[in-house]
Coordinates of C-alpha atoms (C1' of nucleotides) in Angstrom, one line a residue:
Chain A
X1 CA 250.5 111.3 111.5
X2 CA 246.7 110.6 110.8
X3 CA 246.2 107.5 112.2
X4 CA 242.0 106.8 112.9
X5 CA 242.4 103.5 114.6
X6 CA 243.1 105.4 117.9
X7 CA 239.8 104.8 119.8
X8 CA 239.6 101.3 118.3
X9 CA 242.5 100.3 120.2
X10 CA 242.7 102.4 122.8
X11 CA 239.6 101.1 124.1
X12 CA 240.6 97.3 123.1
X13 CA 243.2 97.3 125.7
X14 CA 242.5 96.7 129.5
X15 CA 246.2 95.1 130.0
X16 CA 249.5 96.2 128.6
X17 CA 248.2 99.0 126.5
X18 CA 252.2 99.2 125.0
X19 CA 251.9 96.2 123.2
X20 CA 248.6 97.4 121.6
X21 CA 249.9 100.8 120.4
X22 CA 253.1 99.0 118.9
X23 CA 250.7 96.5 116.9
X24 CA 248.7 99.8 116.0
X25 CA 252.0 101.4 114.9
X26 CA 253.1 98.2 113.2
X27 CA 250.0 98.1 111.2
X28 CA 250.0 101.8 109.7
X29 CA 253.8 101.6 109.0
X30 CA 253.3 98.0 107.3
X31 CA 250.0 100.0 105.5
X32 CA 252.5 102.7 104.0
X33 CA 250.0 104.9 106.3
X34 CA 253.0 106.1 108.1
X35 CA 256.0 106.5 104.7
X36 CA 259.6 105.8 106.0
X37 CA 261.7 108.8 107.2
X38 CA 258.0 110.0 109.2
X39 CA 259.5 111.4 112.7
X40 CA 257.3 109.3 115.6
X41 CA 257.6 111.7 118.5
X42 CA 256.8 110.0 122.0
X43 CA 254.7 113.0 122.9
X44 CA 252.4 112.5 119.8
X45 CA 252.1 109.4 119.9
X46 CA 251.4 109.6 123.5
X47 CA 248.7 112.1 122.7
X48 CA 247.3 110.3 119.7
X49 CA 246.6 107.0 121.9
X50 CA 246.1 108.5 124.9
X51 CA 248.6 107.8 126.9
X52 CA 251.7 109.1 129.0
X53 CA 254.9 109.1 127.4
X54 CA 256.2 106.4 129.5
X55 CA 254.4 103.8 127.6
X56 CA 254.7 105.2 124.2
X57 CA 258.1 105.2 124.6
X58 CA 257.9 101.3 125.1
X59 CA 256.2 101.2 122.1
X60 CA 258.2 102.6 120.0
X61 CA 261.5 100.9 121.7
X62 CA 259.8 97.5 120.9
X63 CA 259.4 99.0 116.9
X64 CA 262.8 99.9 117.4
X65 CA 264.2 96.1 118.1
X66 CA 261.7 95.1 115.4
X67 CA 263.7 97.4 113.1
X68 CA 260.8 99.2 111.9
X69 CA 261.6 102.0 113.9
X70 CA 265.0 103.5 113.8
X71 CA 265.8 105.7 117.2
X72 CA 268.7 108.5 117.2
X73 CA 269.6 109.3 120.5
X74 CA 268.0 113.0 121.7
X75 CA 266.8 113.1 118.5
X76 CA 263.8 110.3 118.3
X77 CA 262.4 108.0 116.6
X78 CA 261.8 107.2 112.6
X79 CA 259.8 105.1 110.5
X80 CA 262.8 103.3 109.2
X81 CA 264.3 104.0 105.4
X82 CA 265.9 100.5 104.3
X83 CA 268.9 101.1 102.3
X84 CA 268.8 98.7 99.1
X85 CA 271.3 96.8 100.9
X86 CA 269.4 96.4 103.9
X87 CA 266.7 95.6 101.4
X88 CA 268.8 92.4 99.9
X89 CA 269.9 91.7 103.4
X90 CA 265.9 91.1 104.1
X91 CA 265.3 89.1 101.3
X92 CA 268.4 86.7 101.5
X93 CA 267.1 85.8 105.2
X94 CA 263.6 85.1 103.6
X95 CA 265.5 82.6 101.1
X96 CA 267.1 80.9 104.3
X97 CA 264.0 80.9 106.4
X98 CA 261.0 80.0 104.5
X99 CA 261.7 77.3 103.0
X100 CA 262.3 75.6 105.9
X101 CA 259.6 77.1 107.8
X102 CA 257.6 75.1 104.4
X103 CA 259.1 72.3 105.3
X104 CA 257.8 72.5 109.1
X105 CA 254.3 73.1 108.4
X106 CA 254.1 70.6 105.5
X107 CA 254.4 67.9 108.5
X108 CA 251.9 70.2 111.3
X109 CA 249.5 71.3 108.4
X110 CA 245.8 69.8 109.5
X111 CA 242.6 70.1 107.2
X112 CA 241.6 72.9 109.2
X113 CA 244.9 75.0 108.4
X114 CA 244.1 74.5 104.4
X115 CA 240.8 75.7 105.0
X116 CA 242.1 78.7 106.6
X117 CA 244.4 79.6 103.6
X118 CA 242.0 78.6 101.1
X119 CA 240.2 81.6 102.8
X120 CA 243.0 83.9 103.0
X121 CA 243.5 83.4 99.4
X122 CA 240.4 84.3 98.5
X123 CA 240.6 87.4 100.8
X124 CA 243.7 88.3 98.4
X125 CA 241.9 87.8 95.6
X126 CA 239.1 90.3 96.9
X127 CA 241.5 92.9 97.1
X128 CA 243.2 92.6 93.7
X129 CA 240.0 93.1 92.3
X130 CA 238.8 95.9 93.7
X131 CA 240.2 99.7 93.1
X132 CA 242.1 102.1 95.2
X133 CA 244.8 102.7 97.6
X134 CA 243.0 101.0 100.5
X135 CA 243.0 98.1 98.4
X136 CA 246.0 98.2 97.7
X137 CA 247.1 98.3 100.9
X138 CA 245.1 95.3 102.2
X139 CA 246.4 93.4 99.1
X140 CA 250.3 94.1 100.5
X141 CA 249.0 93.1 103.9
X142 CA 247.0 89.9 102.8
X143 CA 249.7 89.1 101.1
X144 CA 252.2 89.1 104.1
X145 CA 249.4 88.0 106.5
X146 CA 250.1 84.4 103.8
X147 CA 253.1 84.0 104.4
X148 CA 252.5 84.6 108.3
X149 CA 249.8 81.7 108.5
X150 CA 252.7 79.6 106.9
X151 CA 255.2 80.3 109.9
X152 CA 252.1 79.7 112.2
X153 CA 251.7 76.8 111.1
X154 CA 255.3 75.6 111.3
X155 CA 255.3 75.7 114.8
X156 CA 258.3 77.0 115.5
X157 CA 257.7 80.2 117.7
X158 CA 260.9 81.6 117.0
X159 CA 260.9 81.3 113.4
X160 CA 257.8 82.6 113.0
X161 CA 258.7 86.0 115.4
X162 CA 261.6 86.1 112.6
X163 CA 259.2 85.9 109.8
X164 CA 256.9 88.6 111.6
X165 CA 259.9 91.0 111.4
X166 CA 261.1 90.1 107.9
X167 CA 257.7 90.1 106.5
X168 CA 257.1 93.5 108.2
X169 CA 260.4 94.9 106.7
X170 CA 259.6 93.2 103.1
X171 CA 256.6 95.8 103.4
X172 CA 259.0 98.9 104.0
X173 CA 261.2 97.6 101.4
X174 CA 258.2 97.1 98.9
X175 CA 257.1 100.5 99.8
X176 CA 260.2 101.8 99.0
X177 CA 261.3 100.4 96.2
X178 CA 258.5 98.7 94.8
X179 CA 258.0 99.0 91.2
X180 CA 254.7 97.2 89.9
X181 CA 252.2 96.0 91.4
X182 CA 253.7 93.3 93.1
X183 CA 251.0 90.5 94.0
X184 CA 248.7 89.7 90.9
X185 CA 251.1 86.9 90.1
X186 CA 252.0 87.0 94.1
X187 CA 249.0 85.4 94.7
X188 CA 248.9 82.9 92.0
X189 CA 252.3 81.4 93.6
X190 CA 250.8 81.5 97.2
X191 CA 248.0 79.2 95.4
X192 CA 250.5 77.2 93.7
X193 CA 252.5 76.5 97.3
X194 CA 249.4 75.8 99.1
X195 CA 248.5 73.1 96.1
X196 CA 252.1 71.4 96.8
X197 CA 251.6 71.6 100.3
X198 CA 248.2 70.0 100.4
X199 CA 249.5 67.1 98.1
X200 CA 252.3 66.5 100.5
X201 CA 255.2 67.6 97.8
X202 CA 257.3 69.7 100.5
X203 CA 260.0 69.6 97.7
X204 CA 258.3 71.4 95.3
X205 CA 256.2 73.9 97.8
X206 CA 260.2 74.9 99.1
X207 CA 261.3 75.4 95.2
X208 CA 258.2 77.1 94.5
X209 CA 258.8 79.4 97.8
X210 CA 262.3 80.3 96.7
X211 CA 260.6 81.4 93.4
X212 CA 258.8 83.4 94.9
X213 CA 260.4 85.5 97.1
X214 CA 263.1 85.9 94.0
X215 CA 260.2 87.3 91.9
X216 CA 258.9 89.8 94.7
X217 CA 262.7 90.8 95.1
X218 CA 263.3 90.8 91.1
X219 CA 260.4 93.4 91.0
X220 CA 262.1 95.7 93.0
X221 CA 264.7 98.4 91.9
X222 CA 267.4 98.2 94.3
X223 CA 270.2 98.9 91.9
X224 CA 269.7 103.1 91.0
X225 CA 269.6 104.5 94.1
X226 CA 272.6 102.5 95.9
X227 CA 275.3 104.7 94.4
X228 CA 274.1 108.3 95.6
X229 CA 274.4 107.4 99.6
X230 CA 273.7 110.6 101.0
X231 CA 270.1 110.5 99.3
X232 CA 269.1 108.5 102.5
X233 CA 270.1 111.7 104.6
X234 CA 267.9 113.7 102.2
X235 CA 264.5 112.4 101.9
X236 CA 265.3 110.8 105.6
X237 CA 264.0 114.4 106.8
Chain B
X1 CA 272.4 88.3 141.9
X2 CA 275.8 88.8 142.5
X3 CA 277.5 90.4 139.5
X4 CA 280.3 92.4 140.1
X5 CA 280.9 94.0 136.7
X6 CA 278.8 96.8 138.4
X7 CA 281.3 99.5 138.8
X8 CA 283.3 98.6 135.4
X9 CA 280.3 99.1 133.4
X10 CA 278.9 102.0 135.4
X11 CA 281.5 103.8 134.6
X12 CA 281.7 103.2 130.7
X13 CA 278.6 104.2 129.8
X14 CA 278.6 107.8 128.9
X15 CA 275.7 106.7 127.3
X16 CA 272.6 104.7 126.3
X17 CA 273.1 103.1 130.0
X18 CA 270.3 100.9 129.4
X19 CA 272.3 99.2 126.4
X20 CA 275.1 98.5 129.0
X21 CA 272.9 97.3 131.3
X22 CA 271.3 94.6 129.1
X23 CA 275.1 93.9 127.6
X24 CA 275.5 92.9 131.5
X25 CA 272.9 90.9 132.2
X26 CA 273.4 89.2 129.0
X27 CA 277.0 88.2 129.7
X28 CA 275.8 87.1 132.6
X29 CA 272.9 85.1 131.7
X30 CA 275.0 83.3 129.1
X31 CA 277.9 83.1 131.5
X32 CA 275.2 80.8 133.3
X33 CA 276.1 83.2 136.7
X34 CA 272.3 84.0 136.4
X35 CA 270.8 80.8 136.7
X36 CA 267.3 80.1 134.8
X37 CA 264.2 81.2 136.8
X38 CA 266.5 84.0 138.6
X39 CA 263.9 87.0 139.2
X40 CA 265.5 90.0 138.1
X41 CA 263.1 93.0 140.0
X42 CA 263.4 95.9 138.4
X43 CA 264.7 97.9 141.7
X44 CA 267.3 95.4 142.5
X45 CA 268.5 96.0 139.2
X46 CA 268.6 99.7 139.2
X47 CA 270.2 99.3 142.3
X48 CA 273.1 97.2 141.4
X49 CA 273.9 100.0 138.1
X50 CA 273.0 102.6 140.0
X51 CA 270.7 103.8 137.6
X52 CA 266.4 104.7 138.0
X53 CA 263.8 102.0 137.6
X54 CA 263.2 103.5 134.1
X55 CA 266.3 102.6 132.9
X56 CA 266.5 99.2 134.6
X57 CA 263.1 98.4 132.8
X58 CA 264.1 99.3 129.4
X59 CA 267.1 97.0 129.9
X60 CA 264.7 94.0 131.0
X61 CA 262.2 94.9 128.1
X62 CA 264.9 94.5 125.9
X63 CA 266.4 91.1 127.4
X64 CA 262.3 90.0 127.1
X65 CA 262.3 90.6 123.4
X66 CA 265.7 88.5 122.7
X67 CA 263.8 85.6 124.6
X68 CA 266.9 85.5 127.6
X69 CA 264.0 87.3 130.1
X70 CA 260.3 86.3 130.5
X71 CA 258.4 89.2 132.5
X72 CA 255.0 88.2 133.7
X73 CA 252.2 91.0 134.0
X74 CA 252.5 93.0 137.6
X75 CA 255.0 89.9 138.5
X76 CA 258.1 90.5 137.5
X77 CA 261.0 89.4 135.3
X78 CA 262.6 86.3 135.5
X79 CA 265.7 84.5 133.5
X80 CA 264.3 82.6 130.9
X81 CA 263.8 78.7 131.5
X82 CA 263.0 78.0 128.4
X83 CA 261.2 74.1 127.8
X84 CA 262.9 71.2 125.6
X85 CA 260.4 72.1 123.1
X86 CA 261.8 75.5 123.1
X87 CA 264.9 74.3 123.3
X88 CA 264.2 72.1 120.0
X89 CA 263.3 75.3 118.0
X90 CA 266.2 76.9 118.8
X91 CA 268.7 74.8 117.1
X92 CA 265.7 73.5 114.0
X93 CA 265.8 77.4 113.2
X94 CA 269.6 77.3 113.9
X95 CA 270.1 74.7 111.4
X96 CA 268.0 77.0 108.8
X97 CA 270.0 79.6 109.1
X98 CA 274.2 79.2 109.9
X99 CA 273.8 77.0 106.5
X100 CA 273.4 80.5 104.8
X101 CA 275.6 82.2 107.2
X102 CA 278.6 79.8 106.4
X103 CA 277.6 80.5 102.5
X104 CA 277.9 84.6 103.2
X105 CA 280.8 84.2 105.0
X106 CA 282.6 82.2 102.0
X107 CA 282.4 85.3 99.8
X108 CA 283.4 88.0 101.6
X109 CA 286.1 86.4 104.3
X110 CA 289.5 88.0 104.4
X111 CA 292.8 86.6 105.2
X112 CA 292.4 89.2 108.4
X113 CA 289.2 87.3 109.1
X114 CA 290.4 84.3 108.8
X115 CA 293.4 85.5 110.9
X116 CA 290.8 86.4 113.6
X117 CA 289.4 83.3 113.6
X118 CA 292.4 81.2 114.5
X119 CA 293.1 83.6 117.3
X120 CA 289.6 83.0 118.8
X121 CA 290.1 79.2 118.2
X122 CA 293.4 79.4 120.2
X123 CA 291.6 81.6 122.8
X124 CA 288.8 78.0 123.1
X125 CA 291.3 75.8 123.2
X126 CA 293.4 77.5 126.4
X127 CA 290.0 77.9 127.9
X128 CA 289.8 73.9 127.4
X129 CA 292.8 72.9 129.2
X130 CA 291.9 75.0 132.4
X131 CA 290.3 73.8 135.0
X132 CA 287.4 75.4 137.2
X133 CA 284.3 77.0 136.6
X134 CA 285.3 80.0 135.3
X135 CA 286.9 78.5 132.7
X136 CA 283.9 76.7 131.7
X137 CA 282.0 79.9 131.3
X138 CA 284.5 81.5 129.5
X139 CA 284.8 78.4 127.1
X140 CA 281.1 78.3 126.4
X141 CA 281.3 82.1 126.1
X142 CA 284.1 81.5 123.4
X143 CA 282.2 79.0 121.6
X144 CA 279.5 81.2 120.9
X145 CA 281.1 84.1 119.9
X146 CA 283.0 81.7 117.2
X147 CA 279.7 81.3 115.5
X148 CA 279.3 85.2 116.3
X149 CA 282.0 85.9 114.4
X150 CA 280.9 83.8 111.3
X151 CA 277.7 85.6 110.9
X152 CA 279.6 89.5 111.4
X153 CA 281.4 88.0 108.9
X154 CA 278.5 86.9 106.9
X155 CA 277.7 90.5 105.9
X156 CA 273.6 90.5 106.6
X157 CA 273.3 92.3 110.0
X158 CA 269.6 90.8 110.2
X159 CA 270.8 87.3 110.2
X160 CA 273.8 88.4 112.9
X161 CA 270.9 89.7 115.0
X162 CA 269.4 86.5 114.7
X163 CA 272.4 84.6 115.5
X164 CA 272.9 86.4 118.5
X165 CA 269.6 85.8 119.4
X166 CA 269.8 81.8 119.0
X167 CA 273.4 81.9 120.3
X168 CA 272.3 83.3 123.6
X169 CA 269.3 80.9 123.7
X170 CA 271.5 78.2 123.2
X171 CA 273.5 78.8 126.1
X172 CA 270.7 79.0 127.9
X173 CA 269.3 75.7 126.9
X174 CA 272.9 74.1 127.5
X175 CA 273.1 75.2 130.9
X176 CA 269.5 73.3 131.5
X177 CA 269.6 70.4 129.5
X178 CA 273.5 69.9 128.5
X179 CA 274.6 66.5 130.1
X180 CA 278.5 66.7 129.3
X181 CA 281.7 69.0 128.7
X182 CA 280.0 69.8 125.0
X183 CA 282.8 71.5 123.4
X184 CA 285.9 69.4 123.4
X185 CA 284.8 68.2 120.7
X186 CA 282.9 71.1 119.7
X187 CA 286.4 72.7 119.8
X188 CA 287.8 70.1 116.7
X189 CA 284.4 71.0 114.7
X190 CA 285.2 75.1 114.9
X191 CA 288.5 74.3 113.6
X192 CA 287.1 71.9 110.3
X193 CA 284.8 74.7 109.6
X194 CA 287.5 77.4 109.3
X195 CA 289.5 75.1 107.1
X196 CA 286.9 74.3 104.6
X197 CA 286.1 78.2 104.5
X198 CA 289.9 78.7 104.2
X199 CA 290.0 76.1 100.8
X200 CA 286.9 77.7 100.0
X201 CA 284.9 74.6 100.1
X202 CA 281.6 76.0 100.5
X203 CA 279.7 72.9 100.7
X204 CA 282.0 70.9 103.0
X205 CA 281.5 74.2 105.4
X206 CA 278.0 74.0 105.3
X207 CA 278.2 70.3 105.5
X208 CA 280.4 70.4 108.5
X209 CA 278.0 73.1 110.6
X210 CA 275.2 71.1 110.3
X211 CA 276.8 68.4 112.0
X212 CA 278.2 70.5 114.7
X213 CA 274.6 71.7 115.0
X214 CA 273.5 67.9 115.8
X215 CA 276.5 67.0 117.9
X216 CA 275.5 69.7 120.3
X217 CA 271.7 68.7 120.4
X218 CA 272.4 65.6 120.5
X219 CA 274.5 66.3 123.7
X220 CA 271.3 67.4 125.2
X221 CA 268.9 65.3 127.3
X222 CA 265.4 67.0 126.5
X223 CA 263.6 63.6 126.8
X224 CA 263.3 62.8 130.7
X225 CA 262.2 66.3 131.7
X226 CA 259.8 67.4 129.6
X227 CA 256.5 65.1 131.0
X228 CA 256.8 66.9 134.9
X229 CA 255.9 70.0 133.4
X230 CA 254.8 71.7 136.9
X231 CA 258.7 71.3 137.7
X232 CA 259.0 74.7 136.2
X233 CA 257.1 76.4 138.7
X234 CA 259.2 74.4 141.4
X235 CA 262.6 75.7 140.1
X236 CA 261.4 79.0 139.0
X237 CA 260.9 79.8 142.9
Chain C
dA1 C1' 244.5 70.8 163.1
dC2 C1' 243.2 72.7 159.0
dA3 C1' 241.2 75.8 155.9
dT4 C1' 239.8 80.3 154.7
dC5 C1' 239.8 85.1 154.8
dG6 C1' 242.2 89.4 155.4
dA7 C1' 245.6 92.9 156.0
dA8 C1' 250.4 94.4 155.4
dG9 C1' 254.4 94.4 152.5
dA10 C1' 256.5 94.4 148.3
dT11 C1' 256.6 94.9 143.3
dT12 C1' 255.1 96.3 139.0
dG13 C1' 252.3 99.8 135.8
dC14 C1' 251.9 104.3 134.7
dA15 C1' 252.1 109.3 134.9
dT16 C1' 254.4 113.3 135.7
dA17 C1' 258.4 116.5 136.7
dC18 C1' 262.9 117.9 135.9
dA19 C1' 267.5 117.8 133.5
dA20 C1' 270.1 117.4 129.3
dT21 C1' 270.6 117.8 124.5
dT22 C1' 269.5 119.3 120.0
dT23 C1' 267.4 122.5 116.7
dG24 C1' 266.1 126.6 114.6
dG25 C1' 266.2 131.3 114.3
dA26 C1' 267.5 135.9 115.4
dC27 C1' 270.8 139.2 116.1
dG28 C1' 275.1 141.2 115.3
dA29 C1' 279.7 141.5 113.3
dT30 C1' 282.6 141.5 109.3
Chain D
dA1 C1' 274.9 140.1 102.1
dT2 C1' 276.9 136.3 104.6
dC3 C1' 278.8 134.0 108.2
dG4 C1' 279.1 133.1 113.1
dT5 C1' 277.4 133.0 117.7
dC6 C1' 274.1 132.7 121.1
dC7 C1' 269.6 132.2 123.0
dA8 C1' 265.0 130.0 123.2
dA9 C1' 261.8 126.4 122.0
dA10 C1' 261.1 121.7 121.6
dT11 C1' 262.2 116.9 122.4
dT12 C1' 264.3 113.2 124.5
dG13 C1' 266.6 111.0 128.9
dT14 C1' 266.0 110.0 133.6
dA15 C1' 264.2 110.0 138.2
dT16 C1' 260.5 109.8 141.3
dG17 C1' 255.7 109.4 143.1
dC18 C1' 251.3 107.3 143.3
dA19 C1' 247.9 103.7 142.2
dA20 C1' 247.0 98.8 141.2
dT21 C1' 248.2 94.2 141.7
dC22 C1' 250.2 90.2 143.7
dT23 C1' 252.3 87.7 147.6
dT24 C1' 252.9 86.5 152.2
dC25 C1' 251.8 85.7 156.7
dG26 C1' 248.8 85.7 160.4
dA27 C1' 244.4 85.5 162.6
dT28 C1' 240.0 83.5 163.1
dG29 C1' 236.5 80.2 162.8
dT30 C1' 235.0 75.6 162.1

DNA sequence: ACATCGAAGATTGCATACAATTTGGACGAT
DNA sequence: ATCGTCCAAATTGTATGCAATCTTCGATGT
């Protein structure tokens, strides 16, 4: 586990220091900085933030309920290793959700909001055009941090609690079983949906959402590794 | 806080106590024997399972992150009390997703399912004829685990977790803001869904939920009490 | 009489100590 | 050489103790 931001945070957080190390946690596992199947142990984390066990512990319970973390009892907790069918099981709530959560902000969606995504997009952008794996990885989290903003904007606080978990497992899943490079056309359709939002078309923003999440789910290769089963058990350690 | 399922679930928790524990509380929040605003201290708690303050806490963190508990820093927890603009979320993202549920559910039901269902539909309908308050809670309780039981069905474990999520809320929000006996008709509406699953009417089903969804807001009065807004605090005491 | 300040009690936040369980390896038997 | 058993190290599960914070109630002064 070689995560830097420890100071960073540790520092940033005079009250409930728990929630803080989860977001840290949350960040490097949604970063691929921490690959599914890593073992989390309370004692190292505790170490690594600076803290006593007690509170690492609610960090990683709170991962746990997230379902980023997956705990085995006596044996600790995991960066969790979505089978393909957990996988599908993401993306067919995403289908259900976001349109609907489209729908919502289309009607709360002030000037301001635009100009906030028109900014995020470009921050996308930035990323795709630059080299490297820390690029990369801030183009996978841009790209979630879109569809985030969307759900913000909706103003529904439970949906968008739902989307930070789905979008956080999307990034597993993409991790795992991503194939290409996911987002150059990503981001054209995040343009595309903000264009139908703006103009008020929530029909075509939903239709054009539901495209896609089917193309981020098409570029996936779910299929291969579904038979074997017990292949989870092996690269799990 | 008088629950007396103390001993009975004591005792049938070899382990992961703190699982039990929530399982308790959350029967009992739903059950409406907890009313909103209860504080639930973390000793009292402990105290009524027998089990440390750890444990108790872990049970209350987890009630916090389903939304049933809101803990305040170095005050306490308390039963949720959610607000009518809460309340409104709950069934707009409820209406998002049994719509999809219903849809999962049409392809994979069995005639065992299906056998299931009519059982838990006779098991409503004798709680309907009884009088008392006991039979109230059990009928509410009933009614939510029928749409339980649709999303098991359903196949996606994410969206179940959801469901039991928003069911729980619900009941919540019905014991705050429900005016009448909700479910006598709510009762006929169970029944219609089942049968257009049965014929394998897919959109009738979904049709069908979403109406049931409105019939039990619309049963709601979330106008009158939303203005006071310091009559939180009042009842919270 | 009322308001303000202060101290005691209670409750949560956190750290640490101990018990229980699992894991890995070493030793010995076949 | 291989398999089985047992012991030790490591890790989690739980309880408890102390510090920090909030609440309550009473005293004091205006």
């Amino acid at each position: 586990m070689n995560i830097s931001d420890k100071i960073i945070l540790a520092e940033a957080a005079p009250e409930d220091r728990s929630l803080a190390i989860r977001e840290a946690l949350r960040n490097a596992i949604i970063d691929r900085r921490l690959a599914p199947g890593t073992k989390l142990s309370e004692a190292e984390v505790g170490a690594l933030f600076d803290v006593s066990r007690t509170v690492a512990r609610a960090a990683l319970q709170m991962l746990t309920f997230e379902g980023l973390v997956k705990t085995e009892r006596n044996r600790g907790a995991f960066v969790s290793h979505p089978s393909p069918d957990e996988a599908r099981q993401v993306f067919a709530s995403r289908r259900l959700i976001e349109p609907g959560i489209v729908a919502g902000a289309l009607e709360r969606i002030t000037p301001q909001d635009i100009e906030g995504f028109r900014r995020q997009l470009d921050e996308e952008a930035r990323h795709i055009n630059e080299r490297g794996p820390a690029a990369r990885r801030a183009e996978i989290k841009a790209s979630g941090d879109f569809h985030l903003m969307l759900a913000s904007v909706s103003g529904n606080a439970i949906l968008q609690k739902f989307m930070d978990e789905l979008v956080a497992r999307s990034s597993l899943v993409i991790a795992l079983y991503g194939r290409s490079g996911v987002s150059s056309c990503g981001h054209a359709e995040h343009s595309a949906i903000l264009d139908a939002l703006e103009n008020g078309d929530g029909k075509r923003a939903s239709a054009l959402m539901i495209h896609h999440i089917d193309h981020i789910e098409a570029d996936l290769d779910l299929q291969l590794k579904q038979g074997l089963g017990l292949k989870d058990a092996l690269s799990l350690s």
